[in-house]
Amino acid sequence: MNDILWTPDPARVAAAAMTRFRHLAEAKSGRELADYDALWQWSIDDREGFWSLLWDFCDVISSTPHDAVLENGDAMPGARWFPGARLNLAENLLRRRDACEGIVCWRENGTRSVLSFAELYDSVSALRAWLQARGVGEGDRVAGFLPNLPETIAAMLATASLGAVWSSCSPDFGTRGVLDRFGQIEPKALICADGYFYGGKTFDSRPRVAEILVELSSVVAVVVVPYVEEAPDLSSLRDAASWGEATADVPAGDIAFTQVAFDHPLFIMYSSGTTGAPKCIVHGHGGTLLQHLKEHRLHCDLQAGDRLFYFSTCGWMMWNWQVSGLAIGATLMLYEGNPAHPSPSILWDFCEQERISVFGTSAKYISAIEKAGVKPAQTHDLSRMRLLMSTGSPLAHESYDYVYRDIKQNVQLSSISGGTDIVSCFALGNPVLPVRKGEIQSRGLGMAVDVFGDDGKALPAGEKGELVCTRAFPSMPVGFWNDPDGAKYHAAYFDTFDNIWRHGDWSVVTETSGMVIYGRSDAVLNPGGVRIGTAEIYRQ
């Protein structure tokens, strides 16, 4: 279990933002924090000290300061973070307004598009004004039914800039799947595309959009991004304007970002159970921003000028996570379409030609390209890629071997684990620690992650049990939509252990303070009294 596959060189450790932050934490706390374990322990012992230092370290933009860091901090749920602060996530993400590449998008049909940081800012400003003129404002919902395009990011940021709430589904969802989600939140505006490409085929989204609009009487404005056609016929869609029409007029001057409370709703995301309608999970501006800044700046060592790619759709939380890289000044790299079309190595062509430095994907993708015989180490120049990330399911031991043998030897492989529920990670990579086969490198700073037995007591390192978080953290959901008494929210995470977040993952903290996730705990088998996780089953 302790096979070390990669170790950061001393110069990289010394230059890492994590190291600079550790020294600042030592000065703030008056404690010697000799290594990451000590820093992590301080971050959960002194949550107020940690999160306030992170706020300053990441230069969070807010129009009014916070009155306190944490109120009612022992309550889960019920803790309030940074009361009094007024801010806006979009303002924090749109810091850069220069002519450098802000978003680069490859599409599977072979086209490439670029938005500079300045062009992105102008697109957000124009769409914001268009939405505002149609009555969209603070607390209203805007739904996106879109491929992963630069326009999708601009639409989310325009929504957030108004204090409205963004919610999105990818265009491969069927009509009922979309209505099961958007029907619960009653959006005021719908932003969609005329269609999309996947696997070499063209799909027309307009018939489904027309069906969706029949059911969504709350929608008063529709914007259509022309993607598969240059000038699509929109006559079948009520109240529809093209993206070009909606963004034609860029207001003069700076965007007047609506200032909202730290816990003001930003995203509504969906987590479907085995029965019933999907849960509508509400995340706030401040918690999402601060958590993503922490993960990008410290755990990924992301810097301005980095080229950040995570293969995703806008229906997966990794899309929201990637977009926050704008706050660091990173360039967002998008691939829209089938990741194996027109060839199984297309994403590695993308990585090489666009000089991607941070490459993110799913464990299933890594397994699939291994089976397809893809060996980028032999065929591609990946010298710019320093970090390879994987999530979505546990990364198999064999996949660790494959990455270092056939993709790149000198790369930090970060398996990460968290989810839509927290729009972030409980355990993830770490630029100052070695990579061990089969392990996630570390628990996240400020995240009091532990492993409990069925009796609700912490287990020693090496023993498998339920992944829990024992103290409140900023990116906990604001709540669930249409859950006024909080009963659904409480039942989802707090019914098993009182005042403790039970995440539902079967896991272990290793002797070296890493983590292994074996799969969902409700999918664990129990033959002869021995619980076996899904990841272990698949390895047999």
PDB file of C-alpha atoms in Angstrom, residues 58-63 86-88 92:
ATOM      1  CA  CYS A  58      -6.470  34.377  -1.646  1.00  0.00           C
ATOM      2  CA  ASP A  59      -7.374  38.087  -1.625  1.00  0.00           C
ATOM      3  CA  VAL A  60     -11.137  37.537  -1.630  1.00  0.00           C
ATOM      4  CA  ILE A  61     -12.945  40.582  -3.040  1.00  0.00           C
ATOM      5  CA  SER A  62     -15.818  41.748  -0.824  1.00  0.00           C
ATOM      6  CA  SER A  63     -17.593  45.091  -0.584  1.00  0.00           C
ATOM      7  CA  ARG A  86     -21.033  41.034   1.015  1.00  0.00           C
ATOM      8  CA  LEU A  87     -19.441  39.671  -2.117  1.00  0.00           C
ATOM      9  CA  ASN A  88     -20.089  38.076  -5.504  1.00  0.00           C
ATOM     10  CA  ASN A  92     -13.920  37.289  -7.913  1.00  0.00           C
TER      11      ASN A  92
END
